[in-house]
Short mmCIF file of C-alpha atoms in Angstrom, two decimals:
data_model
loop_
_atom_site.label_atom_id
_atom_site.label_comp_id
_atom_site.label_asym_id
_atom_site.label_seq_id
_atom_site.Cartn_x
_atom_site.Cartn_y
_atom_site.Cartn_z
CA MET A 1 167.88 96.21 157.91
CA LYS A 2 170.33 94.38 155.66
CA PRO A 3 170.96 95.66 152.14
CA ILE A 4 169.26 93.67 149.36
CA VAL A 5 171.00 92.21 146.31
CA LYS A 6 168.67 91.09 143.50
CA TYR A 7 169.57 88.25 141.13
CA GLY A 8 167.38 87.90 138.06
CA ILE A 9 167.12 84.37 136.69
CA VAL A 10 165.91 83.88 133.11
CA GLY A 11 165.72 80.78 130.95
CA PHE A 12 163.36 78.22 129.48
CA SER A 13 159.90 78.47 131.01
CA ARG A 14 158.72 75.26 129.37
CA ASN A 15 160.00 71.89 130.52
CA GLN A 16 161.60 70.31 127.42
CA PHE A 17 165.21 71.01 128.36
CA ASP A 18 168.01 69.38 130.34
CA LYS A 19 166.65 70.14 133.81
CA LYS A 20 169.48 68.32 135.58
CA ALA A 21 172.10 70.48 133.85
CA ALA A 22 170.10 73.64 134.64
CA ARG A 23 169.70 72.62 138.30
CA ASP A 24 173.43 71.85 138.58
CA ILE A 25 174.34 75.24 137.08
CA LEU A 26 172.00 77.15 139.39
CA GLN A 27 173.03 75.13 142.45
CA GLU A 28 176.66 76.07 141.82
CA GLU A 29 175.81 79.74 141.15
CA PHE A 30 173.60 79.97 144.25
CA GLN A 31 176.40 78.55 146.40
CA LYS A 32 178.71 81.29 145.07
CA ILE A 33 176.01 83.91 145.72
CA LYS A 34 175.56 82.70 149.31
CA GLU A 35 179.33 82.85 149.95
CA LYS A 36 179.70 86.28 148.30
CA HIS A 37 176.78 88.02 150.03
CA THR A 38 177.03 87.07 153.70
CA GLU A 39 175.82 90.48 154.90
CA GLU A 40 172.99 91.06 152.40
CA THR A 41 169.47 89.78 151.89
CA ILE A 42 169.43 87.87 148.60
CA GLU A 43 166.42 88.04 146.30
CA ILE A 44 166.00 85.52 143.49
CA VAL A 45 163.78 87.19 140.90
CA SER A 46 162.26 85.15 138.08
CA GLY A 47 159.14 84.76 135.94
CA TYR A 48 156.74 83.61 138.69
CA THR A 49 155.61 80.46 136.84
CA ASN A 50 155.83 77.02 138.44
CA SER A 51 157.71 75.44 135.53
CA GLY A 52 161.03 75.47 133.74
CA VAL A 53 164.04 77.45 134.90
CA PRO A 54 161.95 79.75 137.16
CA LYS A 55 160.65 76.73 139.13
CA ILE A 56 164.17 75.31 139.53
CA ALA A 57 165.49 78.73 140.61
CA TYR A 58 162.71 79.13 143.18
CA GLU A 59 163.11 75.62 144.60
CA LEU A 60 166.84 76.16 145.06
CA ALA A 61 166.27 79.67 146.46
CA ASP A 62 164.00 78.16 149.10
CA GLU A 63 166.67 75.56 149.94
CA PHE A 64 169.30 78.30 150.30
CA GLY A 65 167.02 80.55 152.34
CA PHE A 66 166.90 83.31 149.70
CA VAL A 67 163.82 85.51 149.17
CA THR A 68 161.79 84.41 146.11
CA VAL A 69 160.30 87.15 143.92
CA GLY A 70 157.80 86.52 141.13
CA PHE A 71 158.15 89.23 138.49
CA SER A 72 155.79 88.82 135.55
CA ALA A 73 152.75 90.02 133.64
CA LYS A 74 149.14 89.09 134.49
CA GLN A 75 149.38 86.32 131.89
CA ALA A 76 151.42 84.28 134.41
CA LEU A 77 148.30 83.96 136.54
CA ARG A 78 146.66 81.91 133.76
CA VAL A 79 149.42 79.43 132.82
CA ARG A 80 148.67 75.72 133.09
CA SER A 81 151.56 75.06 135.49
CA GLY A 82 150.33 77.74 137.89
CA VAL A 83 152.55 80.13 139.78
CA TYR A 84 155.24 79.35 142.33
CA PRO A 85 154.43 80.32 145.94
CA VAL A 86 156.94 83.18 146.07
CA LYS A 87 157.47 85.49 149.03
CA LYS A 88 157.02 88.67 146.96
CA LYS A 89 155.05 89.34 143.74
CA ILE A 90 155.51 92.10 141.18
CA ILE A 91 152.94 92.09 138.35
CA ILE A 92 153.37 94.54 135.48
CA GLY A 93 151.33 94.60 132.29
CA ASN A 94 149.05 91.99 130.78
CA ARG A 95 151.14 89.83 128.43
CA PHE A 96 154.52 88.15 128.86
CA GLY A 97 157.18 90.64 127.87
CA ASP A 98 155.26 93.70 129.11
CA GLU A 99 157.31 93.49 132.32
CA SER A 100 160.76 93.06 130.70
CA GLU A 101 161.94 96.68 130.96
CA ASP A 102 160.89 96.95 134.63
CA PHE A 103 162.40 93.54 135.42
CA ILE A 104 165.85 94.44 134.10
CA ARG A 105 165.80 97.74 136.01
CA TYR A 106 164.80 95.95 139.23
CA ILE A 107 167.65 93.40 139.28
CA ASP A 108 171.36 93.91 140.04
CA VAL A 109 172.73 90.76 138.39
CA LEU A 110 171.32 88.53 135.63
CA ILE A 111 171.83 84.79 135.18
CA ARG A 112 170.53 83.22 131.95
CA VAL A 113 170.19 79.43 131.71
CA GLY A 114 169.20 78.57 128.14
CA GLY A 115 166.00 80.31 127.20
CA GLY A 116 164.09 81.48 124.21
CA LYS A 117 163.30 84.82 122.66
CA GLN A 118 162.17 86.66 125.83
CA SER A 119 165.11 85.45 127.96
CA ARG A 120 167.62 86.49 125.33
CA HIS A 121 165.84 89.82 124.78
CA GLU A 122 165.92 90.57 128.52
CA THR A 123 169.61 89.64 128.63
CA ALA A 124 170.33 92.06 125.77
CA LEU A 125 168.29 94.81 127.47
CA PHE A 126 170.16 94.27 130.74
CA LYS A 127 173.56 94.40 129.00
CA ASN A 128 172.56 97.58 127.18
CA LEU A 129 171.33 99.23 130.40
CA HIS A 130 174.63 98.43 132.12
CA ASP A 131 177.01 98.87 129.17
CA HIS A 132 179.22 101.14 131.29
CA LYS A 133 179.97 98.28 133.74
CA SER A 134 182.06 95.12 133.53
CA MET A 135 179.73 92.35 132.32
CA ASP A 136 181.81 89.67 134.09
CA GLU A 137 180.38 90.73 137.46
CA ILE A 138 176.74 91.26 136.50
CA VAL A 139 175.85 88.82 133.69
CA LYS A 140 176.31 85.04 133.59
CA GLU A 141 175.08 83.07 130.58
CA PHE A 142 174.83 79.29 130.33
CA GLU A 143 173.44 77.06 127.60
CA VAL A 144 171.56 73.81 128.25
CA ASP A 145 170.10 71.35 125.74
CA TRP A 146 166.56 72.00 124.48
CA PHE A 147 164.51 68.89 123.66
CA GLY A 148 161.33 70.58 122.37
CA ASN A 149 160.26 71.63 118.89
#
């Protein structure tokens, strides 16, 4: 069995942002991931919802042949957009945010594309957990325009 490398993707979960810019960023990052990890199984781990950055990450992961993992709280099962048909589900807690600590422990690398309070909180938690490592290899942060209120 091939070793598994887990990339956590966080960012806006609502749709009022520059989706083209986010897709372009993730497309480029996923190409690098594919080239870097030729001998590993690649998991793309995000918030399970079928909207925003998680949806873009999952769609691209499917195109690249990566394993999609929905990591969220039970609240994701009730969102209007529904959940993405991921290959693996991990549900922890009831409300969004309940899963944050477990999420950052599960992943090996974090990519943030925009995002609000929870995305930035999870990024800070991940950096704190891995403060003994070089951030250049395990954290990538990108900003995209937000069009909402």
